[in-house]
mmCIF file of C-alpha atoms in Angstrom:
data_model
loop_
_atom_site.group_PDB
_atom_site.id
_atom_site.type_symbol
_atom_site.label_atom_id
_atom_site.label_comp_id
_atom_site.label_asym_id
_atom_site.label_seq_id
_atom_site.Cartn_x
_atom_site.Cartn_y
_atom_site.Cartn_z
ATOM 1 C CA UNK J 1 0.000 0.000 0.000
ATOM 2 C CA UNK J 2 0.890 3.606 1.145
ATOM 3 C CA UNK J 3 3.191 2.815 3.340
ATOM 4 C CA UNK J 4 5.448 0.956 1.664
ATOM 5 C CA UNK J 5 5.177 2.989 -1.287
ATOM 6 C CA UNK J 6 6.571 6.436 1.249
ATOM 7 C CA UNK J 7 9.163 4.265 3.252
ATOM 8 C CA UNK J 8 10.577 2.781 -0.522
ATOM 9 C CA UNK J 9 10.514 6.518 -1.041
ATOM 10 C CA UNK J 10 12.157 7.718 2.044
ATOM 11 C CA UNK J 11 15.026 4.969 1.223
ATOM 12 C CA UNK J 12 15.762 6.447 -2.242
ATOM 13 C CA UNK J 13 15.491 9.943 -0.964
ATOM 14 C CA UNK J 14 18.234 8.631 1.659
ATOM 15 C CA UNK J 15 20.282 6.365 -0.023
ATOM 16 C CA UNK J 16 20.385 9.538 -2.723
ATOM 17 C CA UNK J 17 21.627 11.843 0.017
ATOM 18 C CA UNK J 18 23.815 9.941 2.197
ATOM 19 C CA UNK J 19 24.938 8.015 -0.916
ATOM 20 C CA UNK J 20 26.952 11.457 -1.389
ATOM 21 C CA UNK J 21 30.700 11.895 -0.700
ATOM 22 C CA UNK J 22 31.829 13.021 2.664
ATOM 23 C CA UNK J 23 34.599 14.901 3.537
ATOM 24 C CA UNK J 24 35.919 16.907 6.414
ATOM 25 C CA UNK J 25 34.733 20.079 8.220
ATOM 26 C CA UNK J 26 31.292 19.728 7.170
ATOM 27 C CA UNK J 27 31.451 20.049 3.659
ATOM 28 C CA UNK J 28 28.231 18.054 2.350
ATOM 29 C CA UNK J 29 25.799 19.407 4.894
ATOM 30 C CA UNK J 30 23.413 16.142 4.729
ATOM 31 C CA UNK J 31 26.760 13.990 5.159
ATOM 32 C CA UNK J 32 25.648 14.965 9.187
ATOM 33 C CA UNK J 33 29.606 14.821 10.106
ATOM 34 C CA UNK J 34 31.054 14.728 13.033
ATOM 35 C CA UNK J 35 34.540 15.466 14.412
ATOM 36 C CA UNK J 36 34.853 14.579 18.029
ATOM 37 C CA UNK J 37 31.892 15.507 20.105
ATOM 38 C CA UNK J 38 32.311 12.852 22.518
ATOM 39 C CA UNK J 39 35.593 14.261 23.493
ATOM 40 C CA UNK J 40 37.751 13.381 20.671
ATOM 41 C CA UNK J 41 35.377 11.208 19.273
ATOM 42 C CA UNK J 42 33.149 11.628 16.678
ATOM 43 C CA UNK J 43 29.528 11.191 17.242
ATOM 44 C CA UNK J 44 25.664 11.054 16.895
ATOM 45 C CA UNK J 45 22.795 11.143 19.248
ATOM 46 C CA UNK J 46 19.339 10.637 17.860
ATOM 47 C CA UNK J 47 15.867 9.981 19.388
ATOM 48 C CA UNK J 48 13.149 8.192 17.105
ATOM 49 C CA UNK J 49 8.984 8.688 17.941
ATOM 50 C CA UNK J 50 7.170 5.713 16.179
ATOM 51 C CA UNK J 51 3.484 6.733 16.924
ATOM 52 C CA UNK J 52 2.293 2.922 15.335
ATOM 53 C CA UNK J 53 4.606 0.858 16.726
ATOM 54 C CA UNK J 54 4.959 -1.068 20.144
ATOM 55 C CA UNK J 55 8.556 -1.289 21.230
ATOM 56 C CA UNK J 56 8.498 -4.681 21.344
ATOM 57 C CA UNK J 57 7.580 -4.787 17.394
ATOM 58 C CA UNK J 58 10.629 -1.927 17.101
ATOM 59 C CA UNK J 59 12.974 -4.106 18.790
ATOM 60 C CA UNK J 60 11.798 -7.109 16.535
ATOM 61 C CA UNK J 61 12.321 -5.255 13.299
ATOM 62 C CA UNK J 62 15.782 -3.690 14.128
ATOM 63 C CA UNK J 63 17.094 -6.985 15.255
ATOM 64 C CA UNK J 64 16.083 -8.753 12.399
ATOM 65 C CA UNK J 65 17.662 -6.132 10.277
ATOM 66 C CA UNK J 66 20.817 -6.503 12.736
ATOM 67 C CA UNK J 67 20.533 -10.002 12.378
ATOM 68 C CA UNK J 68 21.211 -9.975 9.016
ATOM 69 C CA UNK J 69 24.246 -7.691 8.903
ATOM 70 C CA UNK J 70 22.023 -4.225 8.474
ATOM 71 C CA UNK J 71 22.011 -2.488 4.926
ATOM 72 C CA UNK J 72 25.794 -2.869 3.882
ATOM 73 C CA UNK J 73 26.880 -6.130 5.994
ATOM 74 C CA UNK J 74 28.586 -5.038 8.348
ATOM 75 C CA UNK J 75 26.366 -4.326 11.366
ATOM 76 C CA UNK J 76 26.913 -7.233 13.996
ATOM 77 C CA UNK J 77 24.845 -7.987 17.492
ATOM 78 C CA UNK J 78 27.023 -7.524 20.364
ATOM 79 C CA UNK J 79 24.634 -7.507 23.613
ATOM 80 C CA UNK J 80 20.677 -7.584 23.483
ATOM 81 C CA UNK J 81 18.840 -8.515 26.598
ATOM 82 C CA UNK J 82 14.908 -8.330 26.468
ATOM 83 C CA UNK J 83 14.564 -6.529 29.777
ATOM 84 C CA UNK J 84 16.960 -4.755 31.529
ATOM 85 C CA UNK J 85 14.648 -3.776 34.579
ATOM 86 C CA UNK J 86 17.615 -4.069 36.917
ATOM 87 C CA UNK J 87 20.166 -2.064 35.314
ATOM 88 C CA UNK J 88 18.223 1.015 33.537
ATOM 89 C CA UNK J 89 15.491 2.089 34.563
ATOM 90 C CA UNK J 90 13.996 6.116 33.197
ATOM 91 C CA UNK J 91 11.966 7.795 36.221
ATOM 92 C CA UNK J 92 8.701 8.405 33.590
ATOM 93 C CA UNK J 93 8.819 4.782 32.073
ATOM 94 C CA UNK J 94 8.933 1.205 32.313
ATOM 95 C CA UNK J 95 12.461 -0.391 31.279
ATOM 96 C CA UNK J 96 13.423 0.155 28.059
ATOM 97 C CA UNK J 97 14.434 -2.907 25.361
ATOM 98 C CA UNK J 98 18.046 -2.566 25.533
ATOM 99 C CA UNK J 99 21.172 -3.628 22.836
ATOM 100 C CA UNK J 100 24.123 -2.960 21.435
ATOM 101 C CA UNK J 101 25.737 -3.405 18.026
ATOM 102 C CA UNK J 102 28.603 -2.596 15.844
ATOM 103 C CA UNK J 103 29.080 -0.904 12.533
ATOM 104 C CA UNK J 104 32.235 -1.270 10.351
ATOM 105 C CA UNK J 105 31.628 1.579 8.082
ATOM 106 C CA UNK J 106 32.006 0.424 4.475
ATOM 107 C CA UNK J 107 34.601 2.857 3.487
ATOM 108 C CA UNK J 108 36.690 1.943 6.563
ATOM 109 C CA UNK J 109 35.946 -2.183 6.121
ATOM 110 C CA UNK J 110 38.420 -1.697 2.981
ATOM 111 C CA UNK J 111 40.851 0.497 4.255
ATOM 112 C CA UNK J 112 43.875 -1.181 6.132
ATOM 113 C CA UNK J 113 44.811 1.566 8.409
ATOM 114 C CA UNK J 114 41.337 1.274 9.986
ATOM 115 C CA UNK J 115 40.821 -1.875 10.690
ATOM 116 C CA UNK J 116 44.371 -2.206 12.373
ATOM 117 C CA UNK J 117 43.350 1.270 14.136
ATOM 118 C CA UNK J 118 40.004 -1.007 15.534
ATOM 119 C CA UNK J 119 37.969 1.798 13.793
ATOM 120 C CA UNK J 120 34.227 1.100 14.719
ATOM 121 C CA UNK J 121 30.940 2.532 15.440
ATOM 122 C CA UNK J 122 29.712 1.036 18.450
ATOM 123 C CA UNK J 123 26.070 1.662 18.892
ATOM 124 C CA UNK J 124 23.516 1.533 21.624
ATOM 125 C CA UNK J 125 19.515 1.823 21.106
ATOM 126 C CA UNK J 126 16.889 2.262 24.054
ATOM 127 C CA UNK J 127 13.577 1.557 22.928
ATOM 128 C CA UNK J 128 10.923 3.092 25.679
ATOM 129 C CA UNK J 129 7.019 2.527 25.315
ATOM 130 C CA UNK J 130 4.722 5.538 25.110
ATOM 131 C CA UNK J 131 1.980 6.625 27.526
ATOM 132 C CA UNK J 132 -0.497 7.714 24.452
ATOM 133 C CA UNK J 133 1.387 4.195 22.907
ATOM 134 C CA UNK J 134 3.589 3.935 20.143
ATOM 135 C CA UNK J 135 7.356 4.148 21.062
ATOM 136 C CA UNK J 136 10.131 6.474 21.103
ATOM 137 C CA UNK J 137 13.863 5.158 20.358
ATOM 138 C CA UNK J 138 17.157 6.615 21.923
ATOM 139 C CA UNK J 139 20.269 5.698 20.061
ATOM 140 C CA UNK J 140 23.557 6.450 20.446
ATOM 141 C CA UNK J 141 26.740 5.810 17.914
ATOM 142 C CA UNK J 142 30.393 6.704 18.739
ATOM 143 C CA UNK J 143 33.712 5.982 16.736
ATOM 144 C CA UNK J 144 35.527 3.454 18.913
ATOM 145 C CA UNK J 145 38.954 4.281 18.320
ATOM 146 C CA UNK J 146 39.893 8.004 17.647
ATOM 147 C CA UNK J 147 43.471 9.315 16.501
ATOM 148 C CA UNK J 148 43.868 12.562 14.628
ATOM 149 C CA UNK J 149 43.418 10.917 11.531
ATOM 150 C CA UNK J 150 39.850 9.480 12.642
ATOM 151 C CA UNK J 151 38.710 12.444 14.807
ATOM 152 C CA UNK J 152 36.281 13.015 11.954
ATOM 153 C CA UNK J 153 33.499 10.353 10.877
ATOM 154 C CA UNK J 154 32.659 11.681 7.532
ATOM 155 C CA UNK J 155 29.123 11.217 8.459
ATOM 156 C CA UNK J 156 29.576 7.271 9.455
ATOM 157 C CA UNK J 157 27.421 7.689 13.080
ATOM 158 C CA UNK J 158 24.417 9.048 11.526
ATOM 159 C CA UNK J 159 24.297 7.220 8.082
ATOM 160 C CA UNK J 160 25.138 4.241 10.755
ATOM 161 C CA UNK J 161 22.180 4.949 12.437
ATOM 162 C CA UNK J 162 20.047 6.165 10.275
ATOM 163 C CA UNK J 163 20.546 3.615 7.722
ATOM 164 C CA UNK J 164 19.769 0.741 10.704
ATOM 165 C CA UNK J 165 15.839 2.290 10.366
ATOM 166 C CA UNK J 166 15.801 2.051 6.944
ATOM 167 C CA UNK J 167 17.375 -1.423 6.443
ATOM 168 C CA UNK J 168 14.775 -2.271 9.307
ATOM 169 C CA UNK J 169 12.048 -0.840 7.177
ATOM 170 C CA UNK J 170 10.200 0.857 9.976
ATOM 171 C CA UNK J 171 7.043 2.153 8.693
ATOM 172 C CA UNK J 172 6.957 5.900 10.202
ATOM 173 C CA UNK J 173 9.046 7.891 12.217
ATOM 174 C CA UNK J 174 10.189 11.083 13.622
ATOM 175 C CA UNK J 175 13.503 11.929 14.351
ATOM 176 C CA UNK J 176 15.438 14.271 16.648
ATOM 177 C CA UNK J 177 19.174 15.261 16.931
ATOM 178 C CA UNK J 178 19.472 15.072 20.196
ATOM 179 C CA UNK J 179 24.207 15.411 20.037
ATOM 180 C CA UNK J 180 26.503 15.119 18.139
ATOM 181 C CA UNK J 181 26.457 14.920 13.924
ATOM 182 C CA UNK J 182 24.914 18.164 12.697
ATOM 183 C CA UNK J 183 23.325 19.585 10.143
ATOM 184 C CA UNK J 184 24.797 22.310 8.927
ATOM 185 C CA UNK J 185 24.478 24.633 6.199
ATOM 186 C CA UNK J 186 26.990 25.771 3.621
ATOM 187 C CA UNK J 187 28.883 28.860 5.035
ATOM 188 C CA UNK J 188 28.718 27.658 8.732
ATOM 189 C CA UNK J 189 31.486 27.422 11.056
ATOM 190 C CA UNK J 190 31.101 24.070 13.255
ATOM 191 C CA UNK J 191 30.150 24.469 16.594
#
């Protein structure tokens, strides 16, 4: 129907944007860069609102994605643990669906340098329920090894995480920048 018809959409419309070359100090605004946020790594901090979908049925359709090496391959499970009630806990919900995962980027899978640096995303994803229902996702992505030749992603984190939802083909979403990887418009100076 619809649906599928606006997410196939939304993938082209992505896969058209991020599909463009990144370079360093921000110059392809959509590439969402990042050079060293976290200290002097690079990365991303997004929330996702999925009005029409329990987090249960979020969790289900990332994994499987996950499961089957994301969009490029190179995504792989690392932790997952159905409920974490004991160890995280948010004040205004029940426990979240908790896992982790990492992403070789596909630019840095074939370069040498990388992989002997141990250049990874990792990435972390909280799924919460919400009180009206629906769910709302946090996730996190952050380069794993950082030297002054890595200190920028060239957009890796958020095409990482981004491209996780579409792989996953989740119906309908909002998103919010919530660190990390901006947007920012020709003639800017990085913040």
């Amino acid at each position: 129907g619809g649906g599928a018809m606006a997410g196939l959409c939304l993938a082209v419309v992505l896969q058209a944007v991020l599909g463009q070359e990144c370079g360093t100090l921000y110059e392809v605004p959509k590439c969402r860069e990042d050079c060293g946020s976290c200290g002097a790594n690079p990365c991303c901090a997004i929330e996702w609102q999925m009005d029409s979908m329990t987090p249960q049925a979020v969790s289900d359709t990332l994994l499987a994605s996950i499961g089957r090496g994301g969009s490029d391959g190179l995504y792989e499970l690392k932790g997952h643990h159905p409920d974490y009630a004991w160890l995280a806990t948010d004040l205004k919900d029940e426990a979240p669906l908790n896992f982790q995962v990492v992403h070789m980027p596909e630019d840095y899978a074939a370069d040498d340098s990388a992989i002997a640096a141990g250049r990874y995303d990792d990435i972390s994803i909280s799924i919460y329920h919400l009180p009206g229902g629906g769910s709302r996702a946090v996730a996190f992505s952050r380069t794993r090894t950082a030297t002054v030749f890595y200190q920028c992603d060239r957009g890796s984190n958020y095409r990482g995480l981004v491209n996780m939802m579409v792989d996953a083909q989740v119906s309908s979403y909002r998103e919010r920048l919530l660190y990390g990887c901006p947007e920012k418009t020709p003639g800017t100076i990085p913040i």
